[in-house]
PDB file of C-alpha atoms and ligand atoms in Angstrom:
ATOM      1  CA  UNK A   1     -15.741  21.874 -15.265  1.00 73.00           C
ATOM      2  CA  UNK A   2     -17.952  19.551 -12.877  1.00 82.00           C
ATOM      3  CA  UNK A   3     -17.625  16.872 -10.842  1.00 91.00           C
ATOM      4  CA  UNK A   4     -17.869  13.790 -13.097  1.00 97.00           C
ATOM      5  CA  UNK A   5     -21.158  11.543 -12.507  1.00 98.00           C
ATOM      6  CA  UNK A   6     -19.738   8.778  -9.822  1.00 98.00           C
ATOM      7  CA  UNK A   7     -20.951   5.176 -10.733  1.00 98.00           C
ATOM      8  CA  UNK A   8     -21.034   2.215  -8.356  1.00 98.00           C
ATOM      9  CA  UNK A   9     -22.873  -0.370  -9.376  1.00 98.00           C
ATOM     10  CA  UNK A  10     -22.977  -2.032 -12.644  1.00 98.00           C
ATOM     11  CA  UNK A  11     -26.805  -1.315 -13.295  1.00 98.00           C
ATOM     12  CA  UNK A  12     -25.573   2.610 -12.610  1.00 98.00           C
ATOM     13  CA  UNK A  13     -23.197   2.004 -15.378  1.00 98.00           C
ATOM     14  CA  UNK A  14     -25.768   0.744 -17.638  1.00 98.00           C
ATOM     15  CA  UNK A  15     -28.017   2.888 -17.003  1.00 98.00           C
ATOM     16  CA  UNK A  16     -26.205   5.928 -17.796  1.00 98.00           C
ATOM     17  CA  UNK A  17     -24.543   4.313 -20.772  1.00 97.00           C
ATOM     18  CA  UNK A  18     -28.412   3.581 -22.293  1.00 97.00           C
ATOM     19  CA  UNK A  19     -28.766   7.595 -21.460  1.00 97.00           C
ATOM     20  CA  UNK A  20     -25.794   8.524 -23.673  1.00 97.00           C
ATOM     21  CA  UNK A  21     -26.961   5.816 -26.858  1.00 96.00           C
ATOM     22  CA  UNK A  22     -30.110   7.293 -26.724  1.00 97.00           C
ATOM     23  CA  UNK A  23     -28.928  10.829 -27.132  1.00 98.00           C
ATOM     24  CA  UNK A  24     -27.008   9.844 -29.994  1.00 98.00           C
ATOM     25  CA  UNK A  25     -23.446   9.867 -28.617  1.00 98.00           C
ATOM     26  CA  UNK A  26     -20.552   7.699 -28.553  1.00 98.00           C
ATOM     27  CA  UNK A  27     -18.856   6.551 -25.326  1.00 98.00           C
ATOM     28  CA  UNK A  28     -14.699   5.974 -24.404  1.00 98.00           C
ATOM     29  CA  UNK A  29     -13.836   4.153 -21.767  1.00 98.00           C
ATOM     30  CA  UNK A  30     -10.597   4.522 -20.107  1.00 98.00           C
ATOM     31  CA  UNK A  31      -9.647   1.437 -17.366  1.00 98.00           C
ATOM     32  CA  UNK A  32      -7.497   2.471 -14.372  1.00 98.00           C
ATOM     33  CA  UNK A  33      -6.649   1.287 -10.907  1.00 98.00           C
ATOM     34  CA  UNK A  34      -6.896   4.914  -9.425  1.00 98.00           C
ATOM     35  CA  UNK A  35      -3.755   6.883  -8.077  1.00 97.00           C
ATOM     36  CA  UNK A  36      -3.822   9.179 -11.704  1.00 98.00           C
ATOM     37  CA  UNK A  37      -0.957  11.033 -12.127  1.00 97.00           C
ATOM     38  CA  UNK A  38      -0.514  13.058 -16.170  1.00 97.00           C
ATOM     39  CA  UNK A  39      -0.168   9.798 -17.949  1.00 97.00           C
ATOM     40  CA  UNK A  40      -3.785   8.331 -17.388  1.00 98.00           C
ATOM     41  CA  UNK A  41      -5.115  11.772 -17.684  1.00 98.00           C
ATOM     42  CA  UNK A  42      -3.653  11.941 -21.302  1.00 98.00           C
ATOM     43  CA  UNK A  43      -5.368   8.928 -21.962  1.00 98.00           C
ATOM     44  CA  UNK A  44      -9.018  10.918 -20.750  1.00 98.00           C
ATOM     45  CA  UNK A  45      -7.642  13.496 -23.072  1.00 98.00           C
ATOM     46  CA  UNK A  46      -7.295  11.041 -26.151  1.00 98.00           C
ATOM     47  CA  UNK A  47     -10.159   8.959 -25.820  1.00 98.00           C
ATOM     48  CA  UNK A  48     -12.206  12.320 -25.305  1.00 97.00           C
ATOM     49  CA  UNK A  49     -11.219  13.022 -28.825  1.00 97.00           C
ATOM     50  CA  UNK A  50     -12.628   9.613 -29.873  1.00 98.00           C
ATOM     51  CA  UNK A  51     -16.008   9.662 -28.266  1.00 98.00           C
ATOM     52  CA  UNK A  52     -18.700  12.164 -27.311  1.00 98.00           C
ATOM     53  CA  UNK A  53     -18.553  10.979 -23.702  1.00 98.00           C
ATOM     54  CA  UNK A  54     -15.489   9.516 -21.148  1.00 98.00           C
ATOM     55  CA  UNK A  55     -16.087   7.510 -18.592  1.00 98.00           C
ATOM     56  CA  UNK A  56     -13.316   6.324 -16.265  1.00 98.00           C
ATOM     57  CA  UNK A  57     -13.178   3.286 -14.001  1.00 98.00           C
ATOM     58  CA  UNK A  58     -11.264   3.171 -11.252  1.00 98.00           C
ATOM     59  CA  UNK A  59     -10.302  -0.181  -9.543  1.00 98.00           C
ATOM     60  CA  UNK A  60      -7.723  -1.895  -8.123  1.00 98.00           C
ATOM     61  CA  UNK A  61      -8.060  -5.122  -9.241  1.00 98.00           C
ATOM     62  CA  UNK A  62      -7.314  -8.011  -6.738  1.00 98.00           C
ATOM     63  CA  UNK A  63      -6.898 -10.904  -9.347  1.00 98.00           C
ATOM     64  CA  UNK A  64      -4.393  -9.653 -11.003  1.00 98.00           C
ATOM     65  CA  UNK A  65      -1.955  -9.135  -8.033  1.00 98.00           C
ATOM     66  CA  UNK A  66      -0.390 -12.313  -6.995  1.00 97.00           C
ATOM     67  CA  UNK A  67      -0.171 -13.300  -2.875  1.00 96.00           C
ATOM     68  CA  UNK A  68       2.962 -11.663  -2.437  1.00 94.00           C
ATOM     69  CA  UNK A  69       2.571  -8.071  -4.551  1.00 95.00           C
ATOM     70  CA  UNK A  70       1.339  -5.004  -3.280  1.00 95.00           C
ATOM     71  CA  UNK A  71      -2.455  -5.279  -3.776  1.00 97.00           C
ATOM     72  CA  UNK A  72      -3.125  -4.105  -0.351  1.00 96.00           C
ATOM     73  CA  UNK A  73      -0.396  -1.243  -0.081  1.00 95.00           C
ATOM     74  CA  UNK A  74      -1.302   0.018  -4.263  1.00 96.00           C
ATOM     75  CA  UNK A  75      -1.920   3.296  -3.619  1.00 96.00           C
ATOM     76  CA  UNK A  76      -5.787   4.690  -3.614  1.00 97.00           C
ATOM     77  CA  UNK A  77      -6.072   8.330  -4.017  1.00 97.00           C
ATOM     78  CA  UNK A  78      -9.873   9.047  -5.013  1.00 98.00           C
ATOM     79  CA  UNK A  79     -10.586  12.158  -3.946  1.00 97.00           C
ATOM     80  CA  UNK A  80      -7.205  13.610  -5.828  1.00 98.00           C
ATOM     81  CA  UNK A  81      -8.757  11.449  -8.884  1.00 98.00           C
ATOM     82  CA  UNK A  82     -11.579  12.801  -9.361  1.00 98.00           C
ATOM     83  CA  UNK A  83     -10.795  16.062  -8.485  1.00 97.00           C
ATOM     84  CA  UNK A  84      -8.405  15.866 -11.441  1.00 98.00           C
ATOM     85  CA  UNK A  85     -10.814  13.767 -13.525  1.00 98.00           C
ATOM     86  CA  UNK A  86     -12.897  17.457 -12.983  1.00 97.00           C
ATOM     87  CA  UNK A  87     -10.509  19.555 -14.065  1.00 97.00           C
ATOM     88  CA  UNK A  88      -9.874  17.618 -17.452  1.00 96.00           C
ATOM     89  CA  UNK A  89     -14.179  17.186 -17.906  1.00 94.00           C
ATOM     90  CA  UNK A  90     -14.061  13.436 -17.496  1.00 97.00           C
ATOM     91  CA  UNK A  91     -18.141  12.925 -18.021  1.00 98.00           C
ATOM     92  CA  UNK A  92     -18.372   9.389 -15.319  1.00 98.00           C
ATOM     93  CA  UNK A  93     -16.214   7.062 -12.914  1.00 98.00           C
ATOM     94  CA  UNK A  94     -16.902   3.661 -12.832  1.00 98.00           C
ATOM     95  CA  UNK A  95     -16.122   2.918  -9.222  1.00 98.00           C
ATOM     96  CA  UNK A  96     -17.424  -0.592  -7.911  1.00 98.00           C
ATOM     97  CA  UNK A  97     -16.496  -2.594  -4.872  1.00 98.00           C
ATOM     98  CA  UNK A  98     -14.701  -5.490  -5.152  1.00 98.00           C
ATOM     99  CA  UNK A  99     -17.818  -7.378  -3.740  1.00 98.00           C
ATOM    100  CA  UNK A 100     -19.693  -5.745  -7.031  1.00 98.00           C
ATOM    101  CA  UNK A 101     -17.190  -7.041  -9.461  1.00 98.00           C
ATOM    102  CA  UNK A 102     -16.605 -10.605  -8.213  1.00 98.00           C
ATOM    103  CA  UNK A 103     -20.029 -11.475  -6.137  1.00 98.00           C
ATOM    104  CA  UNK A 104     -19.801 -14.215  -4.316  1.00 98.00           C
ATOM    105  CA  UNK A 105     -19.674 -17.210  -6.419  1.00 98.00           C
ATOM    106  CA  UNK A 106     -17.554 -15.476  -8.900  1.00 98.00           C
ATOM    107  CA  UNK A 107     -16.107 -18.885 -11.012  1.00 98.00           C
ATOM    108  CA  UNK A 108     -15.277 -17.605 -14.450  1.00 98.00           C
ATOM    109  CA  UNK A 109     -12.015 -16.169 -15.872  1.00 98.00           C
ATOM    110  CA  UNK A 110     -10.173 -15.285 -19.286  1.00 98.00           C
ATOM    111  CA  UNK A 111      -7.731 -17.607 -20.028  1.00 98.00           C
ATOM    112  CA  UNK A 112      -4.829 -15.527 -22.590  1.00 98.00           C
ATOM    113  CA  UNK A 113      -1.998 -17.255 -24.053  1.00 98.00           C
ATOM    114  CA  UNK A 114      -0.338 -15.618 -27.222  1.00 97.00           C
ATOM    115  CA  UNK A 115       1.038 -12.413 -26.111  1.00 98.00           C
ATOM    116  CA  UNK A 116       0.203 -13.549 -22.637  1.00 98.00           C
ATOM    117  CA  UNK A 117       2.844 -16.140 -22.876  1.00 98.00           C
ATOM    118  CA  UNK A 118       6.374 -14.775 -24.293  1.00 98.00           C
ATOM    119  CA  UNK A 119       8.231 -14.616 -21.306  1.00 98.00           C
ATOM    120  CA  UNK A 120       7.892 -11.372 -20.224  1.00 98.00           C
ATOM    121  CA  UNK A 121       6.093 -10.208 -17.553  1.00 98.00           C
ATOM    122  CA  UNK A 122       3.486 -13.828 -17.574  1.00 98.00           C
ATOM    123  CA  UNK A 123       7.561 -15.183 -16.647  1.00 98.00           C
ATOM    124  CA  UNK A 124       7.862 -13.302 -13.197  1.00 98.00           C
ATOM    125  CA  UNK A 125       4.060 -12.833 -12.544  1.00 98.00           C
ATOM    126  CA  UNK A 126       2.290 -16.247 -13.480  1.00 98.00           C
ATOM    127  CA  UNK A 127      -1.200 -15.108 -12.809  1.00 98.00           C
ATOM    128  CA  UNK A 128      -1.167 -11.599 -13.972  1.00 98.00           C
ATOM    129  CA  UNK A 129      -2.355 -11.772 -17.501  1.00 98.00           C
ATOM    130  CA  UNK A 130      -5.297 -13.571 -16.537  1.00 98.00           C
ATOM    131  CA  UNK A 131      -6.556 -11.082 -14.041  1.00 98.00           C
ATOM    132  CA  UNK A 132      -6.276  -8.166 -16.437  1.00 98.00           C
ATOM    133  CA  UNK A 133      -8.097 -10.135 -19.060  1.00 98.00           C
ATOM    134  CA  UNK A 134     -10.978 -10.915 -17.273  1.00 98.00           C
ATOM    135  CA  UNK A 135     -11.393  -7.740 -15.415  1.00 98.00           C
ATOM    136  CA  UNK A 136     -10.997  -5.791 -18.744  1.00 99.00           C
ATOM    137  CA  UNK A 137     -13.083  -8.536 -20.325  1.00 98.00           C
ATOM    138  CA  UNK A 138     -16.183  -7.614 -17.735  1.00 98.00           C
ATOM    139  CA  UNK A 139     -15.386  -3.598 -17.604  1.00 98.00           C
ATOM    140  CA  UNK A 140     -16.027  -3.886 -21.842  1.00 98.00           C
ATOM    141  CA  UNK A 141     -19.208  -6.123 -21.471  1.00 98.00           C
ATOM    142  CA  UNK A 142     -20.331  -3.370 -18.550  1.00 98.00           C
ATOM    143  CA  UNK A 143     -19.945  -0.535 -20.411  1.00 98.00           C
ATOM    144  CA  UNK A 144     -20.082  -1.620 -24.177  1.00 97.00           C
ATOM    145  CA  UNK A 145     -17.992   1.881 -25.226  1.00 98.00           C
ATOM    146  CA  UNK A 146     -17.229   2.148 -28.969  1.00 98.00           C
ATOM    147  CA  UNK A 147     -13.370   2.250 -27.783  1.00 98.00           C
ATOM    148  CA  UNK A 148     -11.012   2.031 -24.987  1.00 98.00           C
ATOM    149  CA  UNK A 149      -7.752   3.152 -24.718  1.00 98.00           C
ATOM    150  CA  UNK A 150      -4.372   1.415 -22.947  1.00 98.00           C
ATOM    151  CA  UNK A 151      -1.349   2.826 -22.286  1.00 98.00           C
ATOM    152  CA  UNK A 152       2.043   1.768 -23.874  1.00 98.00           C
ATOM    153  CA  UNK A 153       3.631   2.039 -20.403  1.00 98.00           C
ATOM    154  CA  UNK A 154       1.889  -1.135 -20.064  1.00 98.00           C
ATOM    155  CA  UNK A 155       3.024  -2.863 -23.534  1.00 98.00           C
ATOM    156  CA  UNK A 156       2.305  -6.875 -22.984  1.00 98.00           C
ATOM    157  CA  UNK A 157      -0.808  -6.138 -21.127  1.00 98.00           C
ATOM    158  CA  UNK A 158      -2.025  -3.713 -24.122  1.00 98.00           C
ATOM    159  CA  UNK A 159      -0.950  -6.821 -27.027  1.00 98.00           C
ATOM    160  CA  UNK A 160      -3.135  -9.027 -24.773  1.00 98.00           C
ATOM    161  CA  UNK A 161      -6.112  -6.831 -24.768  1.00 98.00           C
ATOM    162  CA  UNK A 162      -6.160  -6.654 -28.084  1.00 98.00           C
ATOM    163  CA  UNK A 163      -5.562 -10.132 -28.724  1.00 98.00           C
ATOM    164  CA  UNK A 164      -8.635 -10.955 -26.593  1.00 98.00           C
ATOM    165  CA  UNK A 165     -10.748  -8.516 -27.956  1.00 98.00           C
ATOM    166  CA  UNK A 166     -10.046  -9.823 -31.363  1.00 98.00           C
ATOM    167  CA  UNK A 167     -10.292 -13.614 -30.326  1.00 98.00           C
ATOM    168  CA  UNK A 168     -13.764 -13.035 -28.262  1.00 98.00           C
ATOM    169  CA  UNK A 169     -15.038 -10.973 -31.172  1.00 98.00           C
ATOM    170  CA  UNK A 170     -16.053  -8.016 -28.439  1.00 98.00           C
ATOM    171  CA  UNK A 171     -16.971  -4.911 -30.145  1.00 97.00           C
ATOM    172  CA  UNK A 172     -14.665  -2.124 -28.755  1.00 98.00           C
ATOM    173  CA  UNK A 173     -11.579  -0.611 -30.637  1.00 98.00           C
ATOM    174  CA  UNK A 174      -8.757  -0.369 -28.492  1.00 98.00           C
ATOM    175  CA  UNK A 175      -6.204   2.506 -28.639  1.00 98.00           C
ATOM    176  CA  UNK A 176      -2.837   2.423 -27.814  1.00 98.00           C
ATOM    177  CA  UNK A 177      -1.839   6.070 -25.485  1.00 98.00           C
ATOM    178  CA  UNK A 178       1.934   7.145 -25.656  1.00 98.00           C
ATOM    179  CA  UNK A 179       3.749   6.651 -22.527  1.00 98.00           C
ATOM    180  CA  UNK A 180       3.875   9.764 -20.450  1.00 98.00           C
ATOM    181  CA  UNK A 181       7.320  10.467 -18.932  1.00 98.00           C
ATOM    182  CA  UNK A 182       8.953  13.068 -16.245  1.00 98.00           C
ATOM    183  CA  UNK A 183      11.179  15.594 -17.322  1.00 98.00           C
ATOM    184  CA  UNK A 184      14.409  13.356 -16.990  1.00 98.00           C
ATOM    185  CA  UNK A 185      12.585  10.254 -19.017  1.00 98.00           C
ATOM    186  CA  UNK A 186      11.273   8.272 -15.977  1.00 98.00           C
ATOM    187  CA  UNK A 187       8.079   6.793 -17.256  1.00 98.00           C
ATOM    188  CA  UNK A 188       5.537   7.691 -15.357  1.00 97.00           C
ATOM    189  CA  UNK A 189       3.615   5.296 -13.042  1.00 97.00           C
ATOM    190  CA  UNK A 190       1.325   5.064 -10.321  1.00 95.00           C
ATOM    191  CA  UNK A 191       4.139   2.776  -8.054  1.00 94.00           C
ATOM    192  CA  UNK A 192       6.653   5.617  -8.381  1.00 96.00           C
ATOM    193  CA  UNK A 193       5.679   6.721  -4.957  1.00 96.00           C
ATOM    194  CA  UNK A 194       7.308   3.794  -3.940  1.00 96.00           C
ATOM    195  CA  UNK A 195      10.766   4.943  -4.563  1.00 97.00           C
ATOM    196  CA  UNK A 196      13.232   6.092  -2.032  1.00 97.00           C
ATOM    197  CA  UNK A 197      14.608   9.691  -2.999  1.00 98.00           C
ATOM    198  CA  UNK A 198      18.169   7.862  -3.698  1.00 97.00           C
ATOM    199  CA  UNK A 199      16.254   5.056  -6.379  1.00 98.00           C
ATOM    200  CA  UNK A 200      14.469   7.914  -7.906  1.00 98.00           C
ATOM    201  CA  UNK A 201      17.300   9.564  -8.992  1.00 98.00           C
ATOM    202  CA  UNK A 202      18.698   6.280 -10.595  1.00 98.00           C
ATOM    203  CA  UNK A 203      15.475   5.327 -11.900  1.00 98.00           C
ATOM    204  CA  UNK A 204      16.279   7.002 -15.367  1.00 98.00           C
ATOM    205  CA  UNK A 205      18.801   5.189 -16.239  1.00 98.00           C
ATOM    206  CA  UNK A 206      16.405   2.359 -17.390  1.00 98.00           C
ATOM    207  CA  UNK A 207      15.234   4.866 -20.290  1.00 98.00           C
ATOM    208  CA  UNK A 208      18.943   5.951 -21.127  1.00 98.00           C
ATOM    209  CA  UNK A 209      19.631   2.618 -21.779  1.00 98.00           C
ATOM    210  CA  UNK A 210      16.728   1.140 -23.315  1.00 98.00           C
ATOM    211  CA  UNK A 211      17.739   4.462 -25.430  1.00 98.00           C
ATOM    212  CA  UNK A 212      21.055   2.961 -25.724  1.00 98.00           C
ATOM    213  CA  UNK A 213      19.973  -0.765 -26.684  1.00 98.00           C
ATOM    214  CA  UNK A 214      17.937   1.434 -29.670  1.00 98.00           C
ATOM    215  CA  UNK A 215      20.957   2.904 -30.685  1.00 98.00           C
ATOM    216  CA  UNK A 216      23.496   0.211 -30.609  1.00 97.00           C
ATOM    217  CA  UNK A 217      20.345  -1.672 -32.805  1.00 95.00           C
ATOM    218  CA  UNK A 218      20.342   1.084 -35.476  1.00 95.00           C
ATOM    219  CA  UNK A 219      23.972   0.697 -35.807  1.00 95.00           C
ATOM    220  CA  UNK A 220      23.683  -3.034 -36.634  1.00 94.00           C
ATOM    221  CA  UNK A 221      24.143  -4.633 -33.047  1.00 95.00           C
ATOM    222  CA  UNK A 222      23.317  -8.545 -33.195  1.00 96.00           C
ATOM    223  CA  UNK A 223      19.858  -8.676 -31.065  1.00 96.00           C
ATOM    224  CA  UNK A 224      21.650 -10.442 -28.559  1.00 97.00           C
ATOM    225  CA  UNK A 225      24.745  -8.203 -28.498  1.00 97.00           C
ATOM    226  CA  UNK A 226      22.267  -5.385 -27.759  1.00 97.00           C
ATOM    227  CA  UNK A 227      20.648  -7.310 -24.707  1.00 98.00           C
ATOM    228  CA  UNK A 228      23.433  -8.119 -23.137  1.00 98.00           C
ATOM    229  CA  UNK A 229      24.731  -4.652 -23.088  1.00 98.00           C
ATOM    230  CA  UNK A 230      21.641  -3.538 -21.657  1.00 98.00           C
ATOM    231  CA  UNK A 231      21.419  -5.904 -19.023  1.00 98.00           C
ATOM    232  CA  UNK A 232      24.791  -5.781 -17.500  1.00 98.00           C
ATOM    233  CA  UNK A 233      24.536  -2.013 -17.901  1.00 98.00           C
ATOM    234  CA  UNK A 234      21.594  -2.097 -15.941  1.00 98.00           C
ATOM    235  CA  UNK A 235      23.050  -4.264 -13.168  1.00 98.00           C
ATOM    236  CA  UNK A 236      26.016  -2.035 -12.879  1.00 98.00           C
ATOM    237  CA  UNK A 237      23.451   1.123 -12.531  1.00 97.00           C
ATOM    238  CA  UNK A 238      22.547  -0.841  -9.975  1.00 97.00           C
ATOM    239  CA  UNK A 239      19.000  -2.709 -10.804  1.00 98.00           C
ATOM    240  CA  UNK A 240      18.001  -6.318 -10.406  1.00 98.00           C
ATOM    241  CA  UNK A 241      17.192  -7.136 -14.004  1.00 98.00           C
ATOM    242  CA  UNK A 242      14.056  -9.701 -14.882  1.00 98.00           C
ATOM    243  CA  UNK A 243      14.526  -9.236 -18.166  1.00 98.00           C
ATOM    244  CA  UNK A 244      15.321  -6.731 -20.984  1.00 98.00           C
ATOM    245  CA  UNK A 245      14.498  -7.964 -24.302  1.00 98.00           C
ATOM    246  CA  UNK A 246      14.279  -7.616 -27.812  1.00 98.00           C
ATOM    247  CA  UNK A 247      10.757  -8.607 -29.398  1.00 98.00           C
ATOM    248  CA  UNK A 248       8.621  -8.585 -32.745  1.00 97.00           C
ATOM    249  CA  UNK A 249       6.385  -5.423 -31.936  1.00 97.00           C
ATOM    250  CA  UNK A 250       3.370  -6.974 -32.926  1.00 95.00           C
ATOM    251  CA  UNK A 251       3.463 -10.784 -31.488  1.00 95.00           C
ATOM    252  CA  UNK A 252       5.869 -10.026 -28.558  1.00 98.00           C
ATOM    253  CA  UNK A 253       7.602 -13.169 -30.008  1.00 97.00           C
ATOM    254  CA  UNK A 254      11.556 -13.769 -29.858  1.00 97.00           C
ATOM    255  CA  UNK A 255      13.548 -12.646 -32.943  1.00 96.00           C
ATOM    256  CA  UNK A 256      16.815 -13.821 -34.032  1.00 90.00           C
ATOM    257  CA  UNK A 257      17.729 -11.665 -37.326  1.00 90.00           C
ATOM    258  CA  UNK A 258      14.989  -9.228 -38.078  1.00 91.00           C
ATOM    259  CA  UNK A 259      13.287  -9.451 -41.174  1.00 92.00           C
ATOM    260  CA  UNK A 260      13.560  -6.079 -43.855  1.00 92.00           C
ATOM    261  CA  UNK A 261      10.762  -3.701 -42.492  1.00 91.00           C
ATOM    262  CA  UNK A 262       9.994  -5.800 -39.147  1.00 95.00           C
ATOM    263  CA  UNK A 263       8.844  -3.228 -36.043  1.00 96.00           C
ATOM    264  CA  UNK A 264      10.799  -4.784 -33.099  1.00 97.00           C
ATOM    265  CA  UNK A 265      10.350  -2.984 -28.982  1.00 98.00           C
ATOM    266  CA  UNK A 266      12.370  -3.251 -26.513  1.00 98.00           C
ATOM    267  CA  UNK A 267      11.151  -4.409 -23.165  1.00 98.00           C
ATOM    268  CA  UNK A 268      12.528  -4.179 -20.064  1.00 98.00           C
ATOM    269  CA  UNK A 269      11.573  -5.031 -16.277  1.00 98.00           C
ATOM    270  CA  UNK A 270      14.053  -4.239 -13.452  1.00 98.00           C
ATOM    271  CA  UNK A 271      13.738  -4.077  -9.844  1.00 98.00           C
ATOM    272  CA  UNK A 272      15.007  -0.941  -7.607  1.00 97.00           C
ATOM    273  CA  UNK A 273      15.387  -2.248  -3.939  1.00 94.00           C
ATOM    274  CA  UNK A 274      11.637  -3.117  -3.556  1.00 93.00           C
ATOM    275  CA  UNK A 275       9.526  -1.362  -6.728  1.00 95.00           C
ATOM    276  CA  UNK A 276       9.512  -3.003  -9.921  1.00 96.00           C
ATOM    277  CA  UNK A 277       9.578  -0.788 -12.590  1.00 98.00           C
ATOM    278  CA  UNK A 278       8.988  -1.334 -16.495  1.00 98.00           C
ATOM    279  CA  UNK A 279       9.621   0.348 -19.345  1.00 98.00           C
ATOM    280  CA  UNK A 280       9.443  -0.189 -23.515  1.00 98.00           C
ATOM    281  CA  UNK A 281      10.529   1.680 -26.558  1.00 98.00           C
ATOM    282  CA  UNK A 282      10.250   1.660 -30.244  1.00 97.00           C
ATOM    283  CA  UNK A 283      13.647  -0.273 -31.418  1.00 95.00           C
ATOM    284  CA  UNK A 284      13.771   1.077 -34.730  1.00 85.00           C
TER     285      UNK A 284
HETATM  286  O1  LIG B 301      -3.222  -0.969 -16.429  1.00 65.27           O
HETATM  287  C1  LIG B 301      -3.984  -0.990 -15.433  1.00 65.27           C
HETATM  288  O2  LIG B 301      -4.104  -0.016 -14.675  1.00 65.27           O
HETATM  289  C2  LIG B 301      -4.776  -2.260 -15.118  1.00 65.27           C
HETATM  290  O3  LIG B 301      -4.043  -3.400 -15.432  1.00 65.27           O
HETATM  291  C3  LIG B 301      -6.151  -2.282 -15.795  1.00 65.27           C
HETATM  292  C4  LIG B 301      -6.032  -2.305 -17.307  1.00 65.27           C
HETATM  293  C5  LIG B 301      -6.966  -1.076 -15.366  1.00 65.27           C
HETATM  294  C6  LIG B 301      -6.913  -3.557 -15.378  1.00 65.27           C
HETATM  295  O4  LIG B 301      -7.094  -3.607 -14.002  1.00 65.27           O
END
C-alpha cells in the first residue's frame, strides 16, 4: 500500500478533511504520540472498519508531561511509523510542530474533573489529565472525524475523553480498542523500551496478578481483601506500587460492596526501577 498523505499544518488537515466530506466519505481519527508498536496499529485497523478514511496524528504532547517525566527522552520513531502506518493503508498523519499546536500566546486549556479526579493516575501526575484533554480537545475540533478511537491500555485517560466529549457536546464517537499484549501478557506500550532486560522479564507479573486480584474477586474476596493481596504481591515481585485498585468501570469511582450486575476494573500503576508501567482488566 502507499505512503500515507503527511499533514503538518492544521489548514493541511482541513483541507484534506473538506476533500474526503465532499467525496462522500467518513473519516477516523486515531491520536498517538508516535513510537507505534501492534497495539496502536490495531487501533488503525478498528477505526478503518468504522470510517471510509484513517488519519493518524502523531505528537508528543508537551502539556501533558509534567517537569520531571520523560517528555524529552519519549521515544520518536517516525520514519518506522509511517513506514508501518503504509503497510496497514493508514490514508493521512497528522504531524504538527509543537509551535503549530500551541502558537505563541497559547492561553486556553480543558479543565476535567470527574474521571479526571479519582485518585488514580490525576494522584501521582497532577497535571496530566488536563494536557490530554485539551490536546485531544483541539486534535477533534482539527479534524472533526465522525469517531476516534482510545486504547484501554490507557483506561482513566479513555473515561475522561469521553466524559469531555459528552460534557462539551463535540460531535465524535469515541471507541474504546482492546489492549494489545506480548506473548507472556505484558501490555504493550510505547515506554517498554525503557526496560532493562532483567525488569522485562518481571514486568508480567503485573498482569498475573491483576489476573489474580480478578480471581480472588470472583471467588467473593472483600474489595479490599483483593487490593491488598495485589499490592503486597506486587511489592514482593519487586515493583514500587502507586496504586492498584478496585473501581466502578464506568465512573472510576471507589466501591465498597458492589452492587448485583455492577462492571468493576481493576487498575493498577507500578514502577520498575525507573519506567512506570500501567495496566487494567475487566474484574468480573
Ligand atoms: O494516549 C496517548 O498516546 C496520548 O495521551 C494522546 C491521547 C495521543 C494525547 O496526546
Amino acid at each position: 500500500m502507499g505512503q500515507p498523505l503527511v499533514l503538518r499544518s492544521v489548514a493541511a488537515l482541513r483541507a484534506w478533511r473538506q476533500q474526503c466530506r465532499r467525496a462522500g466519505e467518513t473519516m477516523g481519527l486515531v491520536p498517538t504520540m508516535g513510537a507505534l508498536h501492534v497495539g496502536h496499529l490495531s487501533l488503525v485497523n478498528r477505526i478503518r472498519q468504522e470510517a471510509d478514511r484513517a488519519v493518524v496524528s502523531i505528537f508528543v504532547n508537551p502539556t501533558q508531561f509534567a517537569p520531571n517525566e520523560d517528555f524529552s527522552i519519549y521515544p520518536r520513531t517516525f520514519e518506522r511509523d509511517l513506514q508501518q502506518l503504509s503497510e496497514i493503508g493508514a490514508d493521512a498523519v497528522f504531524a504538527p510542530t509543537v509551535q503549530e499546536m500551541y502558537p505563541d500566546g497559547f492561553a486556553t486549556t480543558v479543565t476535567v474533573a470527574g474521571p479526571a479526579k479519582v485518585g488514580l493516575e490525576d494522584a501521582f501526575r497532577p497535571t496530566h489529565f488536563g494536557g490530554v484533554a485539551t490536546v485531544v480537545s483541539k486534535l477533534l475540533l482539527q479534524a472533526l472525524p465522525e469517531c476516534a478511537i482510545f486504547g484501554e491500555k490507557d483506561y482513566q485517560q479513555l473515561a475522561v475523553i469521553r466524559h469531555m466529549v459528552r460534557d462539551l457536546d463535540i460531535p465524535v464517537e469515541i471507541l474504546a480498542g482492546l489492549t494489545v499484549r506480548e506473548a507472556d501478557g505484558l501490555a504493550m506500550s510505547s515506554r517498554n523500551v525503557y526496560l532493562s532486560p532483567e525488569e522485562r522479564a518481571l514486568a508480567p507479573k503485573i498482569q498475573e496478578i491483576l489476573q489474580g486480584c480478578a480471581e480472588k474477586l470472583r471467588k467473593g474476596s472483600a474489595i479490599l481483601a483483593a487490593e491488598t493481596w495485589g499490592r503486597t504481591e506486587l511489592a514482593i515481585a519487586g515493583f514500587e506500587v502507586d496504586y492498584i485498585a478496585v473501581r466502578d468501570a464506568a465512573s472510576l469511582a471507589p466501591v465498597d460492596e458492589p452492587r448485583p450486575g455492577q462492571s468493576l476494573r481493576i487498575l493498577v500503576a507500578a514502577k520498575l526501577g525507573r519506567t512506570r508501567l500501567i495496566d487494567n482488566i475487566a474484574a468480573n
